[in-house]
């Protein structure tokens, strides 16, 4: 039984029985690396510059194990292992002191260390130290700035790879006071503010901002309104039309800056609420009415500057006209039509805009007597003793329905009028007249407010008729054979 067989033309021959390959290093303990019938085996993952001992054991058909003699060898040296990341042992605003430990030299003494750094400007590492010391102080750095370092070790064989990268910061300085915040947008219940980094610093610096605010008239002083790293914020749930004072602080790892200058901004007023429903003041007249109203219960946070009174005829639908615009709270609506229903509503204007209109007041002007009718005219043909007349309603009814008409007649302008008709009809027959006479007629219309004026005079004549009977003749005897008869002409 042999561990190695004969060398053939194609390589080693197979062993005649299974074998175990055992390996031992400095601790003297063997461990099995291979078991099989092959006669070759490649050892891997060995440590550089290390003594190793190898032996082979074989087990044949008998139960007794056969062990070979020890074979010893030493692996070659190589470049060191990558060292661990350096550590910061001291830092100031402008310097960093780094320290590190040796890595495994892999059989060749470490002679130098290479320390590289990234200043954060180009993103590339460059050498900052090369030597045998295990400590180095990097100077002329910027305060509150991030730097990256990596370390490699060198021996006579070569340079190791770089170990893990160390990221660290120099000690910073407290930021200078920032400029005061600026107003971006003002609302009824909120304010939007913006600001920039303090002078000499950029938005890339690790800064947080503290915005403090104080309500005008408050006894609580400045209170925190925002704390974060954004360069703007929107404050909500504020009181409308109220002034607020603001100041801004910048904060980094070293502390908080002084406050900015105090600035003052105000929220906007809201639209006022609607005024009260208009009410009538005094008597309602036929052509005008005086109305008054109260200011809104909610002014929107600012004074009401003016009121707008609108008027509309009830029959005009949604067509409204402005009757008044001003600061007083009463107005006389003139040039109205008598007996007409009007609707009135009022709104108000403040700094926040125009309010919704008030509830609507409906008012009806008082009626007046109707206007004059056109003169009556003849209807049909005139008869000797009667005439039928007709007329039209007046063009102006005075705001009330015509209740009746009065027709008056006279023999002339100078004679007294007498009533010929009174009623609701638009025609009547006047009788008891004399044939062939001319009469004067006037018509008047009436409503609930009273009688209107007379129409212009209408002169209408009756038709001719037979004369009236003559009076009884008077007889006078003149002679025995002569009688004289006399009589008077009929009156017409």
Tab-separated table of C-alpha atoms in Angstrom:
chain	number	residue	atom	x	y	z
A	1	UNK	CA	0.000	0.000	0.000
A	2	UNK	CA	1.435	3.133	-0.988
A	3	UNK	CA	0.173	6.786	-0.859
A	4	UNK	CA	1.662	7.474	-4.277
A	5	UNK	CA	1.361	5.042	-7.206
A	6	UNK	CA	3.469	4.678	-10.295
A	7	UNK	CA	3.829	7.670	-12.623
A	8	UNK	CA	2.150	6.736	-15.837
A	9	UNK	CA	1.968	8.399	-19.191
A	10	UNK	CA	-1.257	10.249	-18.244
A	11	UNK	CA	-0.331	11.143	-14.607
A	12	UNK	CA	-0.389	9.474	-11.264
A	13	UNK	CA	-2.035	6.165	-10.913
A	14	UNK	CA	-4.803	5.690	-8.414
A	15	UNK	CA	-3.889	4.546	-4.919
A	16	UNK	CA	-4.732	0.988	-4.108
A	17	UNK	CA	-6.874	2.074	-1.128
A	18	UNK	CA	-8.520	5.264	0.155
A	19	UNK	CA	-6.248	7.852	1.789
A	20	UNK	CA	-6.670	10.869	4.097
A	21	UNK	CA	-4.629	14.065	3.766
A	22	UNK	CA	-4.017	15.793	7.128
A	23	UNK	CA	-2.714	19.336	7.613
A	24	UNK	CA	-1.302	21.076	10.705
A	25	UNK	CA	-0.015	24.598	11.322
A	26	UNK	CA	1.543	26.199	14.400
A	27	UNK	CA	-0.977	24.845	16.901
A	28	UNK	CA	0.047	21.271	16.145
A	29	UNK	CA	-3.494	20.035	15.580
A	30	UNK	CA	-4.123	18.136	12.373
A	31	UNK	CA	-7.297	18.460	10.395
A	32	UNK	CA	-8.457	16.399	7.473
A	33	UNK	CA	-8.479	18.263	4.197
A	34	UNK	CA	-9.106	15.427	1.761
A	35	UNK	CA	-10.286	11.829	1.720
A	36	UNK	CA	-10.322	9.736	-1.446
A	37	UNK	CA	-8.407	7.553	-3.875
A	38	UNK	CA	-6.705	10.401	-5.832
A	39	UNK	CA	-2.995	10.832	-5.188
A	40	UNK	CA	-2.869	14.626	-5.762
A	41	UNK	CA	-4.593	17.526	-3.938
A	42	UNK	CA	-4.104	21.304	-4.122
A	43	UNK	CA	-4.062	23.140	-0.802
A	44	UNK	CA	-5.733	26.554	-0.924
A	45	UNK	CA	-6.619	29.393	1.413
A	46	UNK	CA	-3.337	29.104	3.271
A	47	UNK	CA	-1.866	31.959	5.242
A	48	UNK	CA	1.244	33.658	3.830
A	49	UNK	CA	4.617	33.110	5.534
A	50	UNK	CA	3.302	30.246	7.671
A	51	UNK	CA	4.831	26.844	8.517
A	52	UNK	CA	2.604	23.870	7.682
A	53	UNK	CA	2.962	20.079	8.289
A	54	UNK	CA	1.300	17.452	6.089
A	55	UNK	CA	0.909	13.703	6.460
A	56	UNK	CA	-1.157	11.020	4.743
A	57	UNK	CA	-2.914	8.112	6.360
A	58	UNK	CA	-4.225	5.047	4.536
A	59	UNK	CA	-6.583	2.296	5.585
A	60	UNK	CA	-6.214	-1.070	3.852
A	61	UNK	CA	-8.099	-4.347	4.082
A	62	UNK	CA	-6.872	-4.747	7.621
A	63	UNK	CA	-8.106	-2.567	10.424
A	64	UNK	CA	-4.670	-1.117	11.086
A	65	UNK	CA	-4.140	2.448	9.799
A	66	UNK	CA	-0.857	3.375	8.096
A	67	UNK	CA	0.482	6.954	8.553
A	68	UNK	CA	3.222	8.560	6.428
A	69	UNK	CA	6.073	10.667	7.674
A	70	UNK	CA	5.551	14.420	8.149
A	71	UNK	CA	6.280	16.739	5.291
A	72	UNK	CA	6.846	20.395	6.284
A	73	UNK	CA	6.714	23.526	4.079
A	74	UNK	CA	6.458	27.301	4.530
A	75	UNK	CA	4.215	29.513	2.380
A	76	UNK	CA	5.676	32.543	0.719
A	77	UNK	CA	5.325	36.087	2.057
A	78	UNK	CA	3.027	38.620	0.306
A	79	UNK	CA	1.730	42.190	0.656
A	80	UNK	CA	0.023	43.028	3.977
A	81	UNK	CA	-3.661	42.628	4.652
A	82	UNK	CA	-5.739	45.837	4.190
A	83	UNK	CA	-5.601	47.709	7.501
A	84	UNK	CA	-8.667	48.653	9.474
A	85	UNK	CA	-10.095	52.156	9.028
A	86	UNK	CA	-8.211	54.841	10.968
A	87	UNK	CA	-9.824	56.445	13.996
A	88	UNK	CA	-10.125	60.121	14.932
A	89	UNK	CA	-8.332	60.728	18.238
A	90	UNK	CA	-8.597	64.502	18.195
A	91	UNK	CA	-10.322	67.134	16.112
A	92	UNK	CA	-10.632	70.894	15.998
A	93	UNK	CA	-12.278	73.365	13.639
A	94	UNK	CA	-9.302	73.175	11.278
A	95	UNK	CA	-7.592	69.820	11.953
A	96	UNK	CA	-8.142	66.096	12.381
A	97	UNK	CA	-5.691	63.731	14.165
A	98	UNK	CA	-5.961	60.158	12.908
A	99	UNK	CA	-4.509	56.979	14.410
A	100	UNK	CA	-4.462	53.400	13.175
A	101	UNK	CA	-3.242	49.928	13.970
A	102	UNK	CA	-1.030	47.562	12.007
A	103	UNK	CA	-2.604	44.897	9.882
A	104	UNK	CA	-1.222	41.392	9.310
A	105	UNK	CA	2.122	41.837	7.548
A	106	UNK	CA	1.904	38.388	5.848
A	107	UNK	CA	5.562	37.514	6.519
A	108	UNK	CA	7.182	40.781	5.518
A	109	UNK	CA	7.425	43.662	7.948
A	110	UNK	CA	5.251	46.654	7.178
A	111	UNK	CA	7.511	49.555	6.284
A	112	UNK	CA	5.096	52.354	5.367
A	113	UNK	CA	1.494	53.411	5.427
A	114	UNK	CA	-0.388	55.323	2.733
A	115	UNK	CA	-3.190	57.621	3.934
A	116	UNK	CA	-5.453	59.146	1.304
A	117	UNK	CA	-8.306	61.617	1.762
A	118	UNK	CA	-11.249	63.038	-0.105
A	119	UNK	CA	-11.831	66.726	0.541
A	120	UNK	CA	-15.386	66.489	-0.736
A	121	UNK	CA	-14.697	68.770	-3.686
A	122	UNK	CA	-13.831	66.459	-6.576
A	123	UNK	CA	-14.929	63.112	-5.172
A	124	UNK	CA	-11.448	61.639	-5.785
A	125	UNK	CA	-8.967	60.456	-3.130
A	126	UNK	CA	-5.441	61.828	-3.025
A	127	UNK	CA	-2.435	61.196	-0.825
A	128	UNK	CA	-2.135	63.144	2.408
A	129	UNK	CA	0.477	61.016	4.255
A	130	UNK	CA	3.055	58.336	3.436
A	131	UNK	CA	5.351	57.015	6.182
A	132	UNK	CA	5.993	54.467	8.874
A	133	UNK	CA	4.106	56.244	11.682
A	134	UNK	CA	0.682	55.076	12.831
A	135	UNK	CA	-0.633	58.549	13.469
A	136	UNK	CA	-1.058	61.676	11.388
A	137	UNK	CA	-2.512	65.154	11.885
A	138	UNK	CA	-4.298	66.714	8.914
A	139	UNK	CA	-4.345	70.523	9.144
A	140	UNK	CA	-5.710	73.555	7.304
A	141	UNK	CA	-9.186	72.077	7.123
A	142	UNK	CA	-12.492	73.929	6.972
A	143	UNK	CA	-14.800	74.022	9.988
A	144	UNK	CA	-17.892	71.853	10.046
A	145	UNK	CA	-16.813	70.017	6.893
A	146	UNK	CA	-17.036	66.350	5.940
A	147	UNK	CA	-13.860	64.498	5.003
A	148	UNK	CA	-13.185	60.871	3.983
A	149	UNK	CA	-9.973	58.890	4.670
A	150	UNK	CA	-8.699	55.441	3.632
A	151	UNK	CA	-5.520	53.573	4.606
A	152	UNK	CA	-3.217	51.025	2.940
A	153	UNK	CA	-0.050	49.250	4.254
A	154	UNK	CA	3.174	48.454	2.367
A	155	UNK	CA	5.926	45.881	2.948
A	156	UNK	CA	8.794	44.649	0.829
A	157	UNK	CA	6.445	42.494	-1.230
A	158	UNK	CA	3.995	45.212	-2.171
A	159	UNK	CA	1.107	47.480	-1.207
A	160	UNK	CA	-2.063	46.165	0.349
A	161	UNK	CA	-5.514	47.172	-0.747
A	162	UNK	CA	-7.302	50.008	1.023
A	163	UNK	CA	-9.283	49.258	4.130
A	164	UNK	CA	-12.729	50.619	4.969
A	165	UNK	CA	-13.263	54.348	4.456
A	166	UNK	CA	-13.535	56.654	7.460
A	167	UNK	CA	-15.998	59.553	7.146
A	168	UNK	CA	-15.678	62.304	9.744
A	169	UNK	CA	-16.298	66.018	10.301
A	170	UNK	CA	-14.227	68.843	11.651
A	171	UNK	CA	-15.625	70.827	14.535
A	172	UNK	CA	-17.928	73.520	13.224
A	173	UNK	CA	-18.614	77.108	14.154
A	174	UNK	CA	-21.947	78.491	15.249
A	175	UNK	CA	-23.650	79.935	12.133
A	176	UNK	CA	-23.938	83.704	11.861
A	177	UNK	CA	-27.438	85.200	12.251
A	178	UNK	CA	-29.449	84.646	9.063
A	179	UNK	CA	-31.343	87.336	7.196
A	180	UNK	CA	-34.938	87.788	8.379
A	181	UNK	CA	-37.598	85.632	6.699
A	182	UNK	CA	-39.477	87.028	3.723
A	183	UNK	CA	-43.218	86.852	3.109
A	184	UNK	CA	-44.198	84.606	0.182
A	185	UNK	CA	-47.961	84.683	0.563
A	186	UNK	CA	-50.443	86.031	3.074
A	187	UNK	CA	-53.836	84.418	3.604
A	188	UNK	CA	-56.764	84.888	5.944
A	189	UNK	CA	-55.571	82.245	8.407
A	190	UNK	CA	-52.015	81.579	7.290
A	191	UNK	CA	-48.675	83.043	6.222
A	192	UNK	CA	-46.054	81.485	3.922
A	193	UNK	CA	-42.454	82.518	4.669
A	194	UNK	CA	-39.114	81.773	3.022
A	195	UNK	CA	-35.465	82.415	3.890
A	196	UNK	CA	-31.929	81.586	2.859
A	197	UNK	CA	-28.779	80.240	4.583
A	198	UNK	CA	-26.698	82.682	6.626
A	199	UNK	CA	-24.047	84.687	4.831
A	200	UNK	CA	-21.048	82.557	3.843
A	201	UNK	CA	-22.971	79.282	4.101
A	202	UNK	CA	-24.817	77.282	1.472
A	203	UNK	CA	-27.896	75.128	1.407
A	204	UNK	CA	-25.592	72.070	1.349
A	205	UNK	CA	-24.390	72.774	4.888
A	206	UNK	CA	-26.049	70.709	7.589
A	207	UNK	CA	-28.237	73.428	9.040
A	208	UNK	CA	-31.600	73.478	10.693
A	209	UNK	CA	-33.715	76.563	11.185
A	210	UNK	CA	-35.856	77.722	14.071
A	211	UNK	CA	-38.576	80.245	13.264
A	212	UNK	CA	-40.091	82.034	16.232
A	213	UNK	CA	-43.237	84.158	16.126
A	214	UNK	CA	-45.085	86.520	18.418
A	215	UNK	CA	-48.699	87.563	17.982
A	216	UNK	CA	-49.394	91.265	18.249
A	217	UNK	CA	-50.755	92.069	21.699
A	218	UNK	CA	-49.835	88.651	23.100
A	219	UNK	CA	-48.255	88.343	26.538
A	220	UNK	CA	-46.501	85.059	25.744
A	221	UNK	CA	-43.561	86.512	23.805
A	222	UNK	CA	-41.888	84.643	20.965
A	223	UNK	CA	-42.992	81.058	20.467
A	224	UNK	CA	-41.581	78.362	18.152
A	225	UNK	CA	-43.424	78.281	14.841
A	226	UNK	CA	-41.142	76.018	12.779
A	227	UNK	CA	-38.088	73.807	13.365
A	228	UNK	CA	-36.556	71.957	10.442
A	229	UNK	CA	-34.066	71.997	7.582
A	230	UNK	CA	-36.357	73.467	4.903
A	231	UNK	CA	-35.911	77.012	3.622
A	232	UNK	CA	-39.622	77.809	3.764
A	233	UNK	CA	-42.698	77.027	5.799
A	234	UNK	CA	-46.418	77.785	5.908
A	235	UNK	CA	-47.955	78.717	9.233
A	236	UNK	CA	-51.660	77.942	9.560
A	237	UNK	CA	-54.443	78.421	12.100
A	238	UNK	CA	-53.509	82.069	12.590
A	239	UNK	CA	-55.893	84.846	13.534
A	240	UNK	CA	-57.217	86.841	10.615
A	241	UNK	CA	-56.137	90.444	10.057
A	242	UNK	CA	-53.554	90.094	12.825
A	243	UNK	CA	-49.954	91.259	12.894
A	244	UNK	CA	-47.208	88.749	13.778
A	245	UNK	CA	-43.531	89.325	14.501
A	246	UNK	CA	-40.952	86.818	13.280
A	247	UNK	CA	-37.282	86.096	13.899
A	248	UNK	CA	-35.101	83.286	12.526
A	249	UNK	CA	-32.233	81.238	13.993
A	250	UNK	CA	-29.805	78.911	12.193
A	251	UNK	CA	-28.564	75.816	14.017
A	252	UNK	CA	-25.779	73.289	13.398
A	253	UNK	CA	-23.951	70.709	15.512
A	254	UNK	CA	-22.025	73.445	17.277
A	255	UNK	CA	-25.018	75.451	18.422
A	256	UNK	CA	-27.593	78.068	17.526
A	257	UNK	CA	-26.925	81.385	15.863
A	258	UNK	CA	-28.126	84.715	17.097
A	259	UNK	CA	-31.576	85.834	15.937
A	260	UNK	CA	-32.207	87.606	12.687
A	261	UNK	CA	-33.753	91.029	12.640
A	262	UNK	CA	-37.414	91.001	13.698
A	263	UNK	CA	-39.872	91.450	10.851
A	264	UNK	CA	-43.612	91.898	11.037
A	265	UNK	CA	-46.240	90.489	8.690
A	266	UNK	CA	-50.030	90.431	8.895
A	267	UNK	CA	-52.684	87.943	7.889
A	268	UNK	CA	-55.422	89.173	5.569
A	269	UNK	CA	-58.920	90.128	6.692
A	270	UNK	CA	-61.783	87.909	5.670
A	271	UNK	CA	-64.870	88.895	3.727
A	272	UNK	CA	-67.420	90.508	6.052
A	273	UNK	CA	-70.682	88.788	6.821
A	274	UNK	CA	-73.938	90.074	5.305
A	275	UNK	CA	-75.537	93.173	6.856
A	276	UNK	CA	-78.954	92.939	8.464
A	277	UNK	CA	-82.098	92.832	6.368
A	278	UNK	CA	-83.085	96.367	5.306
A	279	UNK	CA	-86.056	97.937	7.099
A	280	UNK	CA	-88.371	100.774	6.102
A	281	UNK	CA	-87.826	104.042	7.956
A	282	UNK	CA	-90.848	106.312	8.006
A	283	UNK	CA	-93.790	106.232	5.629
A	284	UNK	CA	-93.850	104.433	2.325
A	285	UNK	CA	-94.606	106.966	-0.394
A	286	UNK	CA	-95.801	106.472	-3.893
A	287	UNK	CA	-92.497	107.435	-5.531
A	288	UNK	CA	-89.901	106.893	-2.788
A	289	UNK	CA	-89.142	104.915	0.323
A	290	UNK	CA	-86.424	105.320	2.945
A	291	UNK	CA	-84.644	102.180	4.128
A	292	UNK	CA	-81.994	101.567	6.780
A	293	UNK	CA	-79.889	98.589	7.887
A	294	UNK	CA	-77.447	97.463	10.563
A	295	UNK	CA	-73.768	96.576	10.017
A	296	UNK	CA	-72.764	92.896	9.777
A	297	UNK	CA	-72.234	90.941	12.957
A	298	UNK	CA	-68.946	89.659	11.535
A	299	UNK	CA	-66.889	92.384	9.887
A	300	UNK	CA	-64.233	89.927	8.666
A	301	UNK	CA	-61.612	91.459	10.913
A	302	UNK	CA	-61.563	94.910	9.267
A	303	UNK	CA	-63.802	97.949	9.084
A	304	UNK	CA	-66.603	98.022	6.547
A	305	UNK	CA	-65.746	100.669	3.957
A	306	UNK	CA	-69.003	100.846	1.997
A	307	UNK	CA	-72.442	99.352	1.496
A	308	UNK	CA	-74.183	98.427	-1.748
A	309	UNK	CA	-78.002	98.666	-1.843
A	310	UNK	CA	-79.636	96.871	-4.753
A	311	UNK	CA	-83.248	97.152	-5.901
A	312	UNK	CA	-85.424	95.141	-8.246
A	313	UNK	CA	-89.066	95.132	-9.220
A	314	UNK	CA	-90.666	91.969	-7.912
A	315	UNK	CA	-91.841	91.131	-11.414
A	316	UNK	CA	-88.365	91.593	-12.954
A	317	UNK	CA	-87.020	88.206	-11.874
A	318	UNK	CA	-83.310	88.224	-11.023
A	319	UNK	CA	-82.567	91.610	-12.588
A	320	UNK	CA	-81.058	93.901	-9.951
A	321	UNK	CA	-79.866	97.489	-10.148
A	322	UNK	CA	-77.566	99.350	-7.781
A	323	UNK	CA	-79.594	101.991	-5.968
A	324	UNK	CA	-76.848	103.207	-3.638
A	325	UNK	CA	-73.154	102.715	-2.815
A	326	UNK	CA	-71.613	104.531	0.137
A	327	UNK	CA	-70.631	104.438	3.772
A	328	UNK	CA	-73.927	105.502	5.387
A	329	UNK	CA	-76.464	102.927	6.461
A	330	UNK	CA	-79.662	104.495	5.108
A	331	UNK	CA	-80.886	105.653	1.740
A	332	UNK	CA	-83.986	107.135	0.100
A	333	UNK	CA	-84.916	105.150	-2.977
A	334	UNK	CA	-86.529	107.689	-5.300
A	335	UNK	CA	-88.142	107.697	-8.748
A	336	UNK	CA	-90.194	104.639	-7.935
A	337	UNK	CA	-93.431	103.673	-9.579
A	338	UNK	CA	-96.553	103.923	-7.429
A	339	UNK	CA	-98.246	100.757	-6.311
A	340	UNK	CA	-95.305	98.537	-7.400
A	341	UNK	CA	-93.685	95.776	-5.314
A	342	UNK	CA	-89.925	96.228	-4.953
A	343	UNK	CA	-87.247	93.953	-3.507
A	344	UNK	CA	-84.226	95.397	-1.720
A	345	UNK	CA	-81.019	93.748	-0.487
A	346	UNK	CA	-77.773	95.158	0.856
A	347	UNK	CA	-74.162	93.887	0.915
A	348	UNK	CA	-70.985	95.437	2.285
A	349	UNK	CA	-67.331	95.747	1.303
A	350	UNK	CA	-64.292	95.423	3.574
A	351	UNK	CA	-60.592	94.867	2.971
A	352	UNK	CA	-61.267	91.160	2.567
A	353	UNK	CA	-63.797	91.642	-0.254
A	354	UNK	CA	-67.548	91.913	-0.718
A	355	UNK	CA	-69.975	90.091	1.539
A	356	UNK	CA	-72.921	87.970	0.594
A	357	UNK	CA	-76.182	89.951	0.276
A	358	UNK	CA	-78.558	90.325	3.167
A	359	UNK	CA	-82.018	88.842	3.365
A	360	UNK	CA	-84.418	90.494	0.927
A	361	UNK	CA	-86.925	93.194	1.979
A	362	UNK	CA	-90.106	93.380	-0.107
A	363	UNK	CA	-91.926	96.722	-0.047
A	364	UNK	CA	-94.836	98.096	-2.089
A	365	UNK	CA	-95.151	101.782	-2.832
A	366	UNK	CA	-98.524	103.438	-2.174
A	367	UNK	CA	-100.909	103.891	-5.087
A	368	UNK	CA	-101.973	107.287	-6.516
A	369	UNK	CA	-105.131	108.270	-8.394
A	370	UNK	CA	-105.017	107.187	-12.016
A	371	UNK	CA	-103.921	109.437	-14.826
A	372	UNK	CA	-106.310	111.165	-17.268
A	373	UNK	CA	-108.295	109.198	-19.792
A	374	UNK	CA	-108.566	110.139	-23.415
A	375	UNK	CA	-111.786	112.084	-24.192
A	376	UNK	CA	-114.849	109.910	-24.729
A	377	UNK	CA	-115.949	109.355	-28.317
A	378	UNK	CA	-119.210	108.518	-30.037
A	379	UNK	CA	-120.114	104.880	-30.350
A	380	UNK	CA	-122.420	104.266	-33.256
A	381	UNK	CA	-124.759	107.006	-34.556
A	382	UNK	CA	-126.134	109.828	-32.495
A	383	UNK	CA	-129.837	109.857	-31.911
A	384	UNK	CA	-131.980	112.908	-31.412
A	385	UNK	CA	-132.381	112.422	-27.672
A	386	UNK	CA	-129.585	110.026	-26.684
A	387	UNK	CA	-125.961	109.364	-27.383
A	388	UNK	CA	-123.841	106.238	-26.759
A	389	UNK	CA	-120.270	107.053	-25.714
A	390	UNK	CA	-117.160	104.867	-25.197
A	391	UNK	CA	-113.670	105.444	-23.785
A	392	UNK	CA	-110.365	103.678	-23.016
A	393	UNK	CA	-108.752	103.100	-19.615
A	394	UNK	CA	-106.102	105.653	-18.647
A	395	UNK	CA	-102.515	104.855	-19.667
A	396	UNK	CA	-101.438	105.230	-16.006
A	397	UNK	CA	-103.512	103.363	-13.444
A	398	UNK	CA	-101.656	104.895	-10.439
A	399	UNK	CA	-100.490	101.531	-9.187
A	400	UNK	CA	-103.972	100.264	-8.425
A	401	UNK	CA	-106.725	98.663	-10.445
A	402	UNK	CA	-109.328	101.061	-11.931
A	403	UNK	CA	-112.477	100.654	-9.854
A	404	UNK	CA	-114.928	102.925	-11.734
A	405	UNK	CA	-115.424	105.695	-14.273
A	406	UNK	CA	-117.402	108.944	-13.931
A	407	UNK	CA	-118.900	110.588	-17.022
A	408	UNK	CA	-120.077	114.207	-16.689
A	409	UNK	CA	-122.051	116.317	-19.170
A	410	UNK	CA	-122.827	120.018	-19.567
A	411	UNK	CA	-124.479	122.173	-22.164
A	412	UNK	CA	-121.305	124.295	-22.367
A	413	UNK	CA	-118.000	124.940	-20.646
A	414	UNK	CA	-119.537	127.607	-18.463
A	415	UNK	CA	-122.468	125.595	-17.216
A	416	UNK	CA	-122.322	123.300	-14.254
A	417	UNK	CA	-121.347	119.679	-14.864
A	418	UNK	CA	-123.833	117.020	-14.095
A	419	UNK	CA	-123.076	113.313	-13.670
A	420	UNK	CA	-124.273	111.226	-16.570
A	421	UNK	CA	-122.729	107.854	-15.649
A	422	UNK	CA	-120.770	106.111	-12.836
A	423	UNK	CA	-119.617	102.512	-13.151
A	424	UNK	CA	-116.987	100.070	-14.336
A	425	UNK	CA	-118.047	99.811	-17.957
A	426	UNK	CA	-116.120	101.482	-20.748
A	427	UNK	CA	-119.276	102.784	-22.462
A	428	UNK	CA	-122.664	104.197	-21.582
A	429	UNK	CA	-125.756	105.703	-23.178
A	430	UNK	CA	-126.698	109.244	-22.173
A	431	UNK	CA	-130.360	110.018	-22.754
A	432	UNK	CA	-132.736	112.878	-21.992
A	433	UNK	CA	-130.966	115.091	-24.469
A	434	UNK	CA	-132.466	117.502	-26.938
A	435	UNK	CA	-132.241	116.854	-30.662
A	436	UNK	CA	-129.726	118.774	-32.666
A	437	UNK	CA	-127.877	120.099	-29.658
A	438	UNK	CA	-124.130	120.018	-28.931
A	439	UNK	CA	-123.098	118.804	-25.485
A	440	UNK	CA	-119.760	118.774	-23.615
A	441	UNK	CA	-118.580	115.513	-22.034
A	442	UNK	CA	-115.715	114.686	-19.603
A	443	UNK	CA	-114.589	111.292	-18.247
A	444	UNK	CA	-112.630	110.518	-15.041
A	445	UNK	CA	-111.177	107.208	-13.759
A	446	UNK	CA	-110.985	106.225	-10.101
A	447	UNK	CA	-109.021	103.638	-8.063
A	448	UNK	CA	-108.636	102.985	-4.361
A	449	UNK	CA	-106.437	106.095	-4.041
A	450	UNK	CA	-109.113	108.397	-5.437
A	451	UNK	CA	-110.364	110.086	-8.590
A	452	UNK	CA	-108.030	110.963	-11.393
A	453	UNK	CA	-108.151	114.226	-13.360
A	454	UNK	CA	-110.750	115.059	-16.004
A	455	UNK	CA	-110.085	114.112	-19.549
A	456	UNK	CA	-110.060	116.761	-22.176
A	457	UNK	CA	-113.505	117.984	-23.280
A	458	UNK	CA	-115.368	116.091	-25.954
A	459	UNK	CA	-118.105	118.009	-27.878
A	460	UNK	CA	-120.707	115.696	-29.379
A	461	UNK	CA	-124.054	116.647	-30.973
A	462	UNK	CA	-127.408	114.839	-30.963
A	463	UNK	CA	-129.178	114.095	-34.260
A	464	UNK	CA	-131.947	116.441	-35.533
A	465	UNK	CA	-135.494	115.371	-34.736
A	466	UNK	CA	-139.144	116.471	-35.510
A	467	UNK	CA	-140.096	119.824	-33.996
A	468	UNK	CA	-141.970	120.000	-30.746
A	469	UNK	CA	-145.797	120.463	-30.842
A	470	UNK	CA	-146.929	123.957	-31.343
A	471	UNK	CA	-148.888	125.728	-28.646
A	472	UNK	CA	-152.713	125.961	-28.795
A	473	UNK	CA	-153.706	128.621	-31.376
A	474	UNK	CA	-155.693	131.700	-30.182
A	475	UNK	CA	-158.907	132.465	-32.141
A	476	UNK	CA	-160.379	135.959	-32.469
A	477	UNK	CA	-163.698	136.764	-34.336
A	478	UNK	CA	-163.365	139.754	-36.583
A	479	UNK	CA	-166.631	139.542	-38.471
A	480	UNK	CA	-169.445	137.245	-38.846
A	481	UNK	CA	-167.525	135.471	-41.447
A	482	UNK	CA	-163.890	136.010	-40.339
A	483	UNK	CA	-161.871	134.516	-37.512
A	484	UNK	CA	-158.171	135.393	-36.873
A	485	UNK	CA	-156.052	132.466	-35.531
A	486	UNK	CA	-152.545	133.074	-33.919
A	487	UNK	CA	-149.947	130.670	-32.437
A	488	UNK	CA	-146.362	130.547	-31.314
A	489	UNK	CA	-143.515	128.585	-32.926
A	490	UNK	CA	-142.481	125.443	-31.057
A	491	UNK	CA	-139.387	125.839	-28.861
A	492	UNK	CA	-137.402	123.531	-31.098
